[in-house]
Coordinates of C-alpha atoms and ligand atoms in Angstrom, one line a residue:
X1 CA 57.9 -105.6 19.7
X2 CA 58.9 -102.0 19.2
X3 CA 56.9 -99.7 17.3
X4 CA 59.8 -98.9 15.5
X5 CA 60.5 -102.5 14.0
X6 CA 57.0 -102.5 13.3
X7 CA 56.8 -99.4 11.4
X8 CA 59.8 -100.8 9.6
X9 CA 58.3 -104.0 8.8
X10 CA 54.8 -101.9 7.4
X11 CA 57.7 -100.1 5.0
X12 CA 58.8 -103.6 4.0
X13 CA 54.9 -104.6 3.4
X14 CA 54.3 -101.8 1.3
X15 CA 57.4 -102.2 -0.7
X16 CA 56.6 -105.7 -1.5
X17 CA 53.1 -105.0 -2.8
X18 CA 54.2 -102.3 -4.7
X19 CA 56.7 -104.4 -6.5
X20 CA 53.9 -106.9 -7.3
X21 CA 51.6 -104.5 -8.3
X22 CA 53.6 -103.0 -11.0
X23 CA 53.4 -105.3 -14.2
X24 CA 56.7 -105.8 -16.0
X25 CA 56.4 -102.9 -18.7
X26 CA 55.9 -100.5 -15.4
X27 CA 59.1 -101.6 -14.6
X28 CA 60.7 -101.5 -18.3
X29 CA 59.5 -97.5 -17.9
X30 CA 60.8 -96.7 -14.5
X31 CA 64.4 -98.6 -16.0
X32 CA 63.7 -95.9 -19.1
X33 CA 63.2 -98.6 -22.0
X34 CA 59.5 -98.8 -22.2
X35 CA 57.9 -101.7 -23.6
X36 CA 56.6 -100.4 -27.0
X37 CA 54.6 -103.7 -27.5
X38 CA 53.2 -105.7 -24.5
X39 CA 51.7 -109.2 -26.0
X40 CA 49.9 -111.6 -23.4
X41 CA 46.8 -113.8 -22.8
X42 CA 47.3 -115.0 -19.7
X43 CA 47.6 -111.4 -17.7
X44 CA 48.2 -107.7 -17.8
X45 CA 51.5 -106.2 -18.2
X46 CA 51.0 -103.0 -16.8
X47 CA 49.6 -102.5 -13.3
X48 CA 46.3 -100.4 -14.6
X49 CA 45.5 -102.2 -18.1
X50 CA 42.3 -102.6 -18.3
X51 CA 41.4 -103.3 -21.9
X52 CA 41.6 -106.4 -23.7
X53 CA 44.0 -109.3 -24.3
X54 CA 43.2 -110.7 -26.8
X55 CA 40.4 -112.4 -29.1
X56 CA 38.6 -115.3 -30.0
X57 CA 36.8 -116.5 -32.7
X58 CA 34.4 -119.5 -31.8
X59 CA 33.5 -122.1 -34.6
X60 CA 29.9 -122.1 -34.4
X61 CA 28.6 -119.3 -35.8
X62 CA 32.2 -117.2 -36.0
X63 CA 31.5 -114.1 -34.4
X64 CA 34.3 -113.2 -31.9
X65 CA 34.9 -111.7 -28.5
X66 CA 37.4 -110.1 -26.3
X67 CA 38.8 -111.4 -23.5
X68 CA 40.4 -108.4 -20.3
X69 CA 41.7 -109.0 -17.5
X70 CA 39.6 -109.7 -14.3
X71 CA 41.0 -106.8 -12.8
X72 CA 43.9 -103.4 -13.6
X73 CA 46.6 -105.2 -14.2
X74 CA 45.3 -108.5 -13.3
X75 CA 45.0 -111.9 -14.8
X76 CA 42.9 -112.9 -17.9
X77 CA 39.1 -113.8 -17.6
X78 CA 39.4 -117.2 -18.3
X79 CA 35.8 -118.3 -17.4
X80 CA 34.6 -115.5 -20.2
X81 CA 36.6 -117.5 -22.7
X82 CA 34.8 -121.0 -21.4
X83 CA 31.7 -119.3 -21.5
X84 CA 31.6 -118.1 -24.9
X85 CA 33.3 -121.0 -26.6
X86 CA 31.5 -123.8 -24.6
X87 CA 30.4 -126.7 -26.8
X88 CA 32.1 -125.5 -30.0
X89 CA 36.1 -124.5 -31.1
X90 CA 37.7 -121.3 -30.6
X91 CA 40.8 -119.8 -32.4
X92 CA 42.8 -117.0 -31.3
X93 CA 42.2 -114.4 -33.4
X94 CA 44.1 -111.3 -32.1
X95 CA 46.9 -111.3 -29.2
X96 CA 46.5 -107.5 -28.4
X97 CA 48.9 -105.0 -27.6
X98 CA 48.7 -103.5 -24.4
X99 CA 50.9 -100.9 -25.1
X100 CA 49.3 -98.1 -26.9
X101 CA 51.2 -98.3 -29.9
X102 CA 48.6 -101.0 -31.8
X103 CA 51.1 -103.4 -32.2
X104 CA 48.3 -106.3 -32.3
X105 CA 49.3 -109.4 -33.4
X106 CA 47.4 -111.4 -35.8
X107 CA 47.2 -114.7 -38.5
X108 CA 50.1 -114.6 -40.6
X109 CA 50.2 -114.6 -43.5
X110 CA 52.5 -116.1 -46.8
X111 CA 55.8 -114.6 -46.8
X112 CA 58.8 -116.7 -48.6
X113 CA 57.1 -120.0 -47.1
X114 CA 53.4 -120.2 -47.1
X115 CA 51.5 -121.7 -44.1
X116 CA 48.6 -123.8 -44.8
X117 CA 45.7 -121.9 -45.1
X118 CA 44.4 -122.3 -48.9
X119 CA 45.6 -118.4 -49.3
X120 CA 49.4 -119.2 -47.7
X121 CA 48.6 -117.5 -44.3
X122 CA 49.3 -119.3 -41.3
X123 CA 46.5 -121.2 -38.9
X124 CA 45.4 -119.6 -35.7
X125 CA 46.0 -121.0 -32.6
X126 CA 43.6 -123.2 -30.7
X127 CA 42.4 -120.8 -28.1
X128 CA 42.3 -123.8 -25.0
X129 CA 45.6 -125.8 -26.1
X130 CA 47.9 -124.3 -23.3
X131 CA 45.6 -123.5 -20.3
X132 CA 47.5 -122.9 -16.8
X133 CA 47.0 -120.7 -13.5
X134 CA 48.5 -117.8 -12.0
X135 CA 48.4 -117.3 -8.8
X136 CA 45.8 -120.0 -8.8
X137 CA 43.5 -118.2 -11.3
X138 CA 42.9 -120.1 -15.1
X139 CA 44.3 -118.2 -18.0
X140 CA 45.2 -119.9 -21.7
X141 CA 48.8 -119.1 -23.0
X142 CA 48.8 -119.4 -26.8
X143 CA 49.5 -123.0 -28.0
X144 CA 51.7 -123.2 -31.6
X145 CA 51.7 -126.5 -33.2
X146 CA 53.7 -126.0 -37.0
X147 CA 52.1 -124.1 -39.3
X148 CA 50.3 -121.6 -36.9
X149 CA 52.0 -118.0 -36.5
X150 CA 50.9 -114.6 -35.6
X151 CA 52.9 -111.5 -37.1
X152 CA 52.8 -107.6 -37.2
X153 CA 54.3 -106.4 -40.7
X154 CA 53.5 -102.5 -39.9
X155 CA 54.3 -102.2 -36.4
X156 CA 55.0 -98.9 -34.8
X157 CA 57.7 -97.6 -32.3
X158 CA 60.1 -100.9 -33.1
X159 CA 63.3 -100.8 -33.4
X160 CA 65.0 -100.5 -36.8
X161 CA 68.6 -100.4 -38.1
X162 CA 71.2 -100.7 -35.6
X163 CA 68.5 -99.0 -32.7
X164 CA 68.8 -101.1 -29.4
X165 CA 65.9 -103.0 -27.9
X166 CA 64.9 -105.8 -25.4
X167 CA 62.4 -108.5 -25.3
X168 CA 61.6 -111.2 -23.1
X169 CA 58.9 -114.3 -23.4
X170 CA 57.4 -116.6 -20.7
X171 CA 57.3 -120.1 -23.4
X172 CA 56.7 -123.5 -22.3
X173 CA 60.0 -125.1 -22.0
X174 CA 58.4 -128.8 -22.7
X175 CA 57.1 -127.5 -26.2
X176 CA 59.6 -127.3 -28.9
X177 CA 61.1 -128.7 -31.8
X178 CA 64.0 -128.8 -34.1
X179 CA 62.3 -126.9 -37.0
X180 CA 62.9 -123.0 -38.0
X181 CA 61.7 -121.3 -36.1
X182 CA 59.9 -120.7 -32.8
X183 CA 60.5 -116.9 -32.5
X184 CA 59.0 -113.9 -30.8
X185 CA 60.4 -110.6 -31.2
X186 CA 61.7 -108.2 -34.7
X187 CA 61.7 -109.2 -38.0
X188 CA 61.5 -107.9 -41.7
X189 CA 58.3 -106.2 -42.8
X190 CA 57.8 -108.1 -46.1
X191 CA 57.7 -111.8 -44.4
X192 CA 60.9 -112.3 -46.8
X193 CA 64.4 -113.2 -46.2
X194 CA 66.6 -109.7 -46.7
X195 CA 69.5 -110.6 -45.6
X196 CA 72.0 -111.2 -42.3
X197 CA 70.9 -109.0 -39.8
X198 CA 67.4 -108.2 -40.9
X199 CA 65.6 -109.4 -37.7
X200 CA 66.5 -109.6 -33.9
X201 CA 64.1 -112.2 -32.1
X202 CA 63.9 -114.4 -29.5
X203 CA 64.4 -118.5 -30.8
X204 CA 63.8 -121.2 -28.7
X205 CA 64.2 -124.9 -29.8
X206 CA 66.7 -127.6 -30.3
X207 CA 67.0 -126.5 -33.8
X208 CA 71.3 -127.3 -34.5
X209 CA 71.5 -126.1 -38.0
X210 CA 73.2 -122.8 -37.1
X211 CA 73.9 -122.1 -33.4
X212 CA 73.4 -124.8 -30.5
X213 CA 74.7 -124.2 -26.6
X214 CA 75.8 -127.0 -23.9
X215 CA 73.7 -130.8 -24.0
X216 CA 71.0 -131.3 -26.3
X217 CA 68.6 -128.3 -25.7
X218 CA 65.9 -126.8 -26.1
X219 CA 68.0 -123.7 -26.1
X220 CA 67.2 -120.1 -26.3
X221 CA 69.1 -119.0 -29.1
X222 CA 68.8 -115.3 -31.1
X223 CA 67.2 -115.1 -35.0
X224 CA 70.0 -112.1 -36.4
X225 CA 68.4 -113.8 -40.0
X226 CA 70.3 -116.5 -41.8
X227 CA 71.5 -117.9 -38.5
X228 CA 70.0 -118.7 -34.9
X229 CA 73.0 -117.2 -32.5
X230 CA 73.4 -119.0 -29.3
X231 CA 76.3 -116.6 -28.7
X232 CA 79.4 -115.0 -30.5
X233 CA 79.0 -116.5 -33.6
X234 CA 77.2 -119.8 -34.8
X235 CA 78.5 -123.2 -33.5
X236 CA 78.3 -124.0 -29.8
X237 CA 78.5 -121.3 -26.9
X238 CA 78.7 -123.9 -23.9
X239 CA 77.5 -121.2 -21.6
X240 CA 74.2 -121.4 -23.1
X241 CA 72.4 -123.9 -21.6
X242 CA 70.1 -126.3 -22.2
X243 CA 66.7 -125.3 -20.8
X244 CA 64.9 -128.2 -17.8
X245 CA 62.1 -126.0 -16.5
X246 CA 58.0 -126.4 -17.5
X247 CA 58.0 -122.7 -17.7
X248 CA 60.5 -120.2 -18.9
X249 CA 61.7 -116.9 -19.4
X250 CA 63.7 -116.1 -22.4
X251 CA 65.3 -112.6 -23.3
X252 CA 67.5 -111.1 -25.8
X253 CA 68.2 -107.7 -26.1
X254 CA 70.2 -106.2 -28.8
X255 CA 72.0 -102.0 -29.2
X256 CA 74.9 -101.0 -31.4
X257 CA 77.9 -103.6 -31.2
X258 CA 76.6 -105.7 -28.1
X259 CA 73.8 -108.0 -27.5
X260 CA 73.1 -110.3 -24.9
X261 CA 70.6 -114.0 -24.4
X262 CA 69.4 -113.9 -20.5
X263 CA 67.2 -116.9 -19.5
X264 CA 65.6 -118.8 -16.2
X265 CA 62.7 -121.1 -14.5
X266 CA 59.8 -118.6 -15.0
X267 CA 58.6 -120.1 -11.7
X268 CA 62.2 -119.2 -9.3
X269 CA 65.1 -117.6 -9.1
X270 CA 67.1 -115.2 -11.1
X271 CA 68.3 -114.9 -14.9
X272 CA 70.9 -116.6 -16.1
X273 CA 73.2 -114.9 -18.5
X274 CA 73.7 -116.7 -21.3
X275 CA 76.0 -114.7 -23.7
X276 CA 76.8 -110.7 -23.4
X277 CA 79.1 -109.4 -25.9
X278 CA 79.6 -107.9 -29.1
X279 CA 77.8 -108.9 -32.6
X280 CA 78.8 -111.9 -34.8
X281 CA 81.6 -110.3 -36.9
X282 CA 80.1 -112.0 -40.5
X283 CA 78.7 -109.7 -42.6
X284 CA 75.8 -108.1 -41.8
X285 CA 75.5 -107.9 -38.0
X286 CA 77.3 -104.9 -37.3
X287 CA 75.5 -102.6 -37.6
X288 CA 72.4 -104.3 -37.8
X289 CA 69.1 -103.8 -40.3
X290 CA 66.3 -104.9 -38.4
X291 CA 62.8 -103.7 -39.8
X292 CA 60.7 -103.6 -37.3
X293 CA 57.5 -106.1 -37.8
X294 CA 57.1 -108.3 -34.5
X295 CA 56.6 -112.7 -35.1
X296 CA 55.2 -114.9 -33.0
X297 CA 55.7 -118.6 -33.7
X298 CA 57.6 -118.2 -36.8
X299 CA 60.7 -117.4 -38.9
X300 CA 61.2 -114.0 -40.1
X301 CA 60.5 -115.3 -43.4
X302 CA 56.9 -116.9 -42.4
X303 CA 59.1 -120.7 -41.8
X304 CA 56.2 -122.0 -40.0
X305 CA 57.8 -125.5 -39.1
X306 CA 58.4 -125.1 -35.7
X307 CA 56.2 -125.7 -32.3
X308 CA 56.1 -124.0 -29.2
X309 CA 54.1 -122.1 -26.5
X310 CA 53.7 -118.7 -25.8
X311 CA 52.3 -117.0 -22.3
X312 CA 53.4 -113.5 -22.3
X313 CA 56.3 -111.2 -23.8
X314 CA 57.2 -107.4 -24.5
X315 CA 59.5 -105.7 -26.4
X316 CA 60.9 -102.5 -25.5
X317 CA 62.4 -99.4 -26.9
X318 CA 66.2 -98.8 -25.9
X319 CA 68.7 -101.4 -24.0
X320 CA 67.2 -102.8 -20.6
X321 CA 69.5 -102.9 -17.9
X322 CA 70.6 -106.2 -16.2
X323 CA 69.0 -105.0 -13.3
X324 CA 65.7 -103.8 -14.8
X325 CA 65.5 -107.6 -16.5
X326 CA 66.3 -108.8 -13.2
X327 CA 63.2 -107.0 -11.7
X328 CA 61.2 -108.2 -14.4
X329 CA 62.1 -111.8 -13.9
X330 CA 61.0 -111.2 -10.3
X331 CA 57.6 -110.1 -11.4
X332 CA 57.1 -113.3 -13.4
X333 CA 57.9 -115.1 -10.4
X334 CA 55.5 -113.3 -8.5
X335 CA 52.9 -114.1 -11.3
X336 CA 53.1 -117.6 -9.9
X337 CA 52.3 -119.5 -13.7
X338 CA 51.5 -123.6 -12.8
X339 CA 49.8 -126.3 -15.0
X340 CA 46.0 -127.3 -14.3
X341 CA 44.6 -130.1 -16.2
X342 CA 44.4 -130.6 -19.9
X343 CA 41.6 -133.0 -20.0
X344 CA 38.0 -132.8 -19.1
X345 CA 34.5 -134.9 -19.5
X346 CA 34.0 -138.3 -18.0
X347 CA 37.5 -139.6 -16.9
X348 CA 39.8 -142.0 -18.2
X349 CA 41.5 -144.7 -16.1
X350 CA 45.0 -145.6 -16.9
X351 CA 45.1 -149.2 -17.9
X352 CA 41.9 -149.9 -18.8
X353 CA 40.4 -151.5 -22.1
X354 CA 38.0 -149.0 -23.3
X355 CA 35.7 -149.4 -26.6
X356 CA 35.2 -145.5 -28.2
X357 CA 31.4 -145.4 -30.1
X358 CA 30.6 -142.6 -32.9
X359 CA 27.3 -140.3 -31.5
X360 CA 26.2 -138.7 -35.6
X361 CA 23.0 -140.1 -36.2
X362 CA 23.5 -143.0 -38.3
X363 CA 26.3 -144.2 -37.2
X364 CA 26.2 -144.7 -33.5
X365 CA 26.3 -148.7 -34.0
X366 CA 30.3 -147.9 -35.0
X367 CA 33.0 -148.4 -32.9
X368 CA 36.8 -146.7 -33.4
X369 CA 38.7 -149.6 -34.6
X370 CA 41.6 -150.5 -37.1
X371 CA 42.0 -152.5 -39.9
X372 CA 46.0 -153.0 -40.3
X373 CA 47.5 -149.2 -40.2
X374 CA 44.4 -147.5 -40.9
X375 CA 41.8 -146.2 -37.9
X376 CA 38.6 -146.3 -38.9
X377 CA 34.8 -147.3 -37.5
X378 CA 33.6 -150.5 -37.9
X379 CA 30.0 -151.4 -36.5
X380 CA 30.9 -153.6 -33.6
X381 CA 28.3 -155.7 -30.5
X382 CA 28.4 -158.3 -28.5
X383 CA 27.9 -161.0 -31.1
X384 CA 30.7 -159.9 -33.1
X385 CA 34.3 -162.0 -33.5
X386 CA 36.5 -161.8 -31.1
X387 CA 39.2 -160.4 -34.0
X388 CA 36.9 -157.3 -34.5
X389 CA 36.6 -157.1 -30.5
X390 CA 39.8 -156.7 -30.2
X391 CA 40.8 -154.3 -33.4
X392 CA 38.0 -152.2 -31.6
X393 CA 39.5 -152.3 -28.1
X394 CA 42.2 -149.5 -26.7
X395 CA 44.4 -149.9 -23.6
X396 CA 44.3 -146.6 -22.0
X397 CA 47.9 -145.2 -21.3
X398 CA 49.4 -142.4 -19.8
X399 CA 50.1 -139.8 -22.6
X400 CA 53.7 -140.7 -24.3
X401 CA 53.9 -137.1 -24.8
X402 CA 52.6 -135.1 -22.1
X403 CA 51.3 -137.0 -18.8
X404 CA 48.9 -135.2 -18.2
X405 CA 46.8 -136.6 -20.8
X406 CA 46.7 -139.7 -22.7
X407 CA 47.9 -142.5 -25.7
X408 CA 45.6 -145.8 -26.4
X409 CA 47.6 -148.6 -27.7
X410 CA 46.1 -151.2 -29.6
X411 CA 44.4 -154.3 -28.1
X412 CA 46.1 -156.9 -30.4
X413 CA 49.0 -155.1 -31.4
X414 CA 50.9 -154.9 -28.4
X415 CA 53.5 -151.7 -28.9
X416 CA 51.2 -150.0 -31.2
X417 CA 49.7 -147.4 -30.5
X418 CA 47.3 -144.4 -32.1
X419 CA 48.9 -141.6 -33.7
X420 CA 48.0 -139.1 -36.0
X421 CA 50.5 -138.6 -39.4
X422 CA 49.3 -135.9 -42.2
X423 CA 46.6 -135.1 -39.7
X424 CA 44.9 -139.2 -40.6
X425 CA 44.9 -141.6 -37.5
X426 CA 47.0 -144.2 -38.0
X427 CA 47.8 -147.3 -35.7
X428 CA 51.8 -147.8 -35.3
X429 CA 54.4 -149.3 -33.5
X430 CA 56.1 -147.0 -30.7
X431 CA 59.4 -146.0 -32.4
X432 CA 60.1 -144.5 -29.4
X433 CA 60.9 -141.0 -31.0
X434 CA 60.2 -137.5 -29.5
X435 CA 57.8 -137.0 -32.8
X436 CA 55.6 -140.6 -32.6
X437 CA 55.2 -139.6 -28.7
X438 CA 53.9 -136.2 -29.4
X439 CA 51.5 -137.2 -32.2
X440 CA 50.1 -140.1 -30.3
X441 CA 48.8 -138.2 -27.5
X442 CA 45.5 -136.9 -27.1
X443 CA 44.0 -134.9 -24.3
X444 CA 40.2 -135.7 -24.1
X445 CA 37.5 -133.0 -23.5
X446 CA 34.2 -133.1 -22.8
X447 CA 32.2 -134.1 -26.0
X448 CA 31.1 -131.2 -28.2
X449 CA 27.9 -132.4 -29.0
X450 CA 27.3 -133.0 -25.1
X451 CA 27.9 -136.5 -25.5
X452 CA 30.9 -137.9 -23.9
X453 CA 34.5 -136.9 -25.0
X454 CA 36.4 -134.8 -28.1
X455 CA 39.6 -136.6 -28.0
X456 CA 41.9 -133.7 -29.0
X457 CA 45.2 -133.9 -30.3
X458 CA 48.2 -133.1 -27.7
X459 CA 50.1 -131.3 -30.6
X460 CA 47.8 -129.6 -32.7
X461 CA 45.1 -128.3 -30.1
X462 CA 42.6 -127.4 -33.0
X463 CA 42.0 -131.1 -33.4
X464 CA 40.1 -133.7 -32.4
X465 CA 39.5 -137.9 -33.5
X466 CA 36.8 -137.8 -36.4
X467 CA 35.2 -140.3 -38.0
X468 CA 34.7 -139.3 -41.9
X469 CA 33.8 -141.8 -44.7
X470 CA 34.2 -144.1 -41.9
X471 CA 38.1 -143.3 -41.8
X472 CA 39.3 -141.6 -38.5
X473 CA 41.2 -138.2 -38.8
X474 CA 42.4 -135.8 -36.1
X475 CA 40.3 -132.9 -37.4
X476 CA 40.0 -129.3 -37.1
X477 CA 36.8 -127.5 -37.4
X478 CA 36.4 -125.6 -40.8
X479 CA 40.3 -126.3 -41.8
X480 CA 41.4 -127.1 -45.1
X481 CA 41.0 -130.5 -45.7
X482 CA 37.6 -132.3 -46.8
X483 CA 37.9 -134.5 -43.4
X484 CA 37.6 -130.6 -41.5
X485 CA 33.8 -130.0 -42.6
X486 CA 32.0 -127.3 -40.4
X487 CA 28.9 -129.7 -41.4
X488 CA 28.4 -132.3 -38.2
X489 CA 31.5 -131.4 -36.6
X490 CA 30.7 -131.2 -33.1
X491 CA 28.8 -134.9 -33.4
X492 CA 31.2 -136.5 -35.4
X493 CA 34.2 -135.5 -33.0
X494 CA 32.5 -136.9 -30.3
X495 CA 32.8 -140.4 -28.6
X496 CA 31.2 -142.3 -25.9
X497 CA 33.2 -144.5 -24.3
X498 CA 32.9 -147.8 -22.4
X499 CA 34.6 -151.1 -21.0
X500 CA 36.0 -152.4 -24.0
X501 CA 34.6 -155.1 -26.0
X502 CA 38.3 -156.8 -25.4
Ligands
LIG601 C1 32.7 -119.6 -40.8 O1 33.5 -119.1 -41.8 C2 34.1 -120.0 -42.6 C3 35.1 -119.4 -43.5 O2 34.6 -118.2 -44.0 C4 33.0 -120.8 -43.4 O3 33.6 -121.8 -44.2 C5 32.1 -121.4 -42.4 O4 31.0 -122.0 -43.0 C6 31.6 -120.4 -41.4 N1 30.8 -121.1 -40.3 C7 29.6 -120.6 -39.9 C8 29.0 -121.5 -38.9 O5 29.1 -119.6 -40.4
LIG602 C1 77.3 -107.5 -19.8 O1 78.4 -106.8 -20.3 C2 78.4 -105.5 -19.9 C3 79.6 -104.8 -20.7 O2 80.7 -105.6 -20.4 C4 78.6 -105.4 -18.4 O3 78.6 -104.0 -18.0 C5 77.4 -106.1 -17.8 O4 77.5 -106.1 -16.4 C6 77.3 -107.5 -18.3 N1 76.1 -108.1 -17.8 C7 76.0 -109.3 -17.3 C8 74.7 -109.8 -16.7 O5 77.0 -110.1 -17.3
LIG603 C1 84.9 -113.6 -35.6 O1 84.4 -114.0 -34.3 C2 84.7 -115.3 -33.9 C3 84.0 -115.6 -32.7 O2 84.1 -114.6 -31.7 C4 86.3 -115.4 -33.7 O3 86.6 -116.7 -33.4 C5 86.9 -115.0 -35.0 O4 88.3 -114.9 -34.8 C6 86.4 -113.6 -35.5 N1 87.0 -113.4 -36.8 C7 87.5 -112.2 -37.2 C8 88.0 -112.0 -38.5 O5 87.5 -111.2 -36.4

């Protein structure tokens, strides 16, 4: 080996890590359209941020903390997070901005739609509903079932008017819906609708209602306002396709007269371009209005309908080149995102009858069972009837909605399984839809009092099975409803579970 091909390779070497080492708004700089807000809890965006990502808020006794990366520029301290919300809940409070500019995103609050907080605003996410690893170390993304949403309705160093800017999200391409509207990215300052133009964010869903691209989705799609834009105008672009991978990057940027959806597997290869061309020639978005607050998980107009999940995004000052989104996209790659397990707590075994007992004092004699539709307890032993044996008896199957975790269908209802529906656990047949899949699946944790497992909810990551009046609910600790009590939570969301009585 000459010492010449060796010195060369040593170049290559340096060049390499160099690349990796600079987070994606170092790159949006050296391209000259620096990220003006950076939004992640997973990992840093720049190669020497240091400060925090974002915040928690645990149930039991609400004080808060801040989560940084393990390292400049590194990935989130996941085990801080564990740590501090062991053995109670924990809502993401605050998705920082690593910027500078104070762009921090935060519970939204009532704009033309209300969210379902008693005051309008939005929930918080659950702070553990979307974990994964990056380069093999655990981070949460941020987990939005309907009705959460994070916004920024005085942000600083947006883009208004007709100014350009760029954005890109790393989302969870298995976690969407057809609702308005999953977005990240610009939108109006009063949480109202102003009119065509008003907002320029990122969508992604299989909502159809305005703009859809080739098969059935989920698609990444542009808010303008008054219409999602998979391209020229609203109806089909069949060049914007339908999205396959676990993880994805989305981007849209948007300057005078031209705009442009790029998209890919967050995991390989290069973006896609979906559409690049001028503005939809209705009324409205040429020139654009946009205002400048910054959404996460909703419309511009607080809709709060739709689902999906968020890892990391930016948004930038100025028009990105193709070739500095390109060198982003290779960062993301480089951040190496993969799933890790949903569940923890003694383990469940796919096919196997399993009886779930209550652990509050007082009840601890009462089994999870059904009577018709409804779930409930029922006190249950060896000496009761077969009937009630069986109504308190769960096959354990692999999760309709997610694999990874789990749906019980009902001993002697063959078909029917355990879902939730207006947040009450009901037992159903499978109707085989994309909605009854998703709400009968539950990921179980281990139990919050200590005690075997919390049985939380696939979808709505804030909640868990809970036994209340002796009618089973999926709850969330401290929410609105009477069934969401702060008083006996953790016992009465957690089960022991055995061989089943049937
Ligand atoms: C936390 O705050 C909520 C809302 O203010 C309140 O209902 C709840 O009781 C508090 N929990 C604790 C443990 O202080
Ligand atoms: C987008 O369109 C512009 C203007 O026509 C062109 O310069 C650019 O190369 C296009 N980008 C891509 C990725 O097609
Ligand atoms: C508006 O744009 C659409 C899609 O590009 C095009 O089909 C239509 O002809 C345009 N209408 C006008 C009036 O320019």
């Amino acid at each position: 080996m000459s010492s010449r091909s060796s010195f060369a390779r040593g170049l290559a070497l340096v060049a390499t890590s160099s690349l990796v080492a600079a987070g994606p708004c170092d790159l949006y700089a050296t391209g000259g359209t620096p990220c003006i807000a950076a939004h992640s809890t997973t990992r840093a965006l720049y190669s020497s941020y240091t400060g925090p990502l974002y915040q928690v808020k645990r149930g039991s006794d609400n004080t808060t903390t801040n989560i940084a990366p393990l390292s400049a520029g590194g990935v989130a301290e996941a085990a801080a997070q564990d740590s501090f919300c062991a053995s109670t809940t924990c809502l993401i409070t605050i998705i920082y901005d690593q910027s500078g500019h104070g762009n921090h995103l935060t519970q939204a609050s009532a704009g033309a739609f209300s969210g379902p907080e008693s005051n309008g605003a939005d929930n918080l996410a659950s702070a553990t509903g979307a974990p994964v690893t990056l380069n093999g170390q655990k981070a949460y993304g941020v987990f939005i079932p309907p009705g959460a949403g994070y916004s920024n309705n005085a942000a600083s160093g947006t883009a208004t008017g007709d100014a350009a800017e760029g954005m890109y999200s790393v989302l969870d391409g298995t976690h969407y819906n057809a609702e308005c509207c999953f977005d990240y990215g610009n939108a109006e300052v009063s949480s109202h609708d102003t009119g065509n133009g008003h907002m320029e964010a990122i969508y992604f869903g299989t909502n159809t209602i305005w703009g859809t691209g080739s098969g059935s989705g989920p698609w990444i799609m542009a808010d303008l306002e008054n219409g999602l834009f998979s391209g020229a105008s609203t109806g089909n672009n069949p060049d914007d396709a339908s999205i396959s991978s676990r993880f994805v990057t989305a981007a849209v940027k948007g300057g005078p007269n031209k705009w442009a959806i790029r998209g890919a597997n967050a995991v390989s290869g290069a973006l896609s371009t979906y559409y690049n061309g001028t503005r939809p020639n209705a009324s409205g978005y040429n020139p654009m209005s946009k205002e400048g607050a910054i959404i996460l998980g909703i419309g511009g107009d607080n809709s709060p309908n739709a689902q999906g999940t968020f890892y990391e995004g930016v948004m930038t000052t100025g028009y990105p080149s193709d070739a500095t989104e390109n060198s982003v996209q290779a960062n993301i790659v480089a951040a190496k995102y993969a799933v890790t397990s949903l569940t923890s707590g003694p383990a469940l075994t796919v096919g196997s009858s399993i009886s779930l007992r209550a652990t509050t004092a007082g009840y601890t004699t009462r089994y999870l069972a059904h009577t018709g539709s409804t779930v409930n307890t029922q006190v249950v032993s060896s000496s009761s009837t077969t009937a009630l044996k069986q109504q308190a008896s769960w096959t354990v199957r692999t999760g309709l909605g997610n694999s990874a975790c789990f749906s019980f269908e009902s001993k002697d209802t063959a078909g029917s399984y355990i879902r939730h529906s207006a947040f009450q656990l009901l037992l159903n047949a499978n109707d085989g839809t994309k909605a009854f899949y998703e709400d009968a699946t539950f990921c179980p944790q281990t139990g919050l009092n200590g005690q075997g497992n919390s049985i939380r909810s696939w979808n709505y990551p804030t909640r868990y099975f809970r036994h209340f009046n002796n009618v089973a609910f999926v709850a969330s600790n401290g929410g609105v409803d009477a069934f969401d009590a702060t008083a006996s939570f953790n016992d009465d969301v957690s089960w022991v579970l055995s061989t089943g009585f049937a």
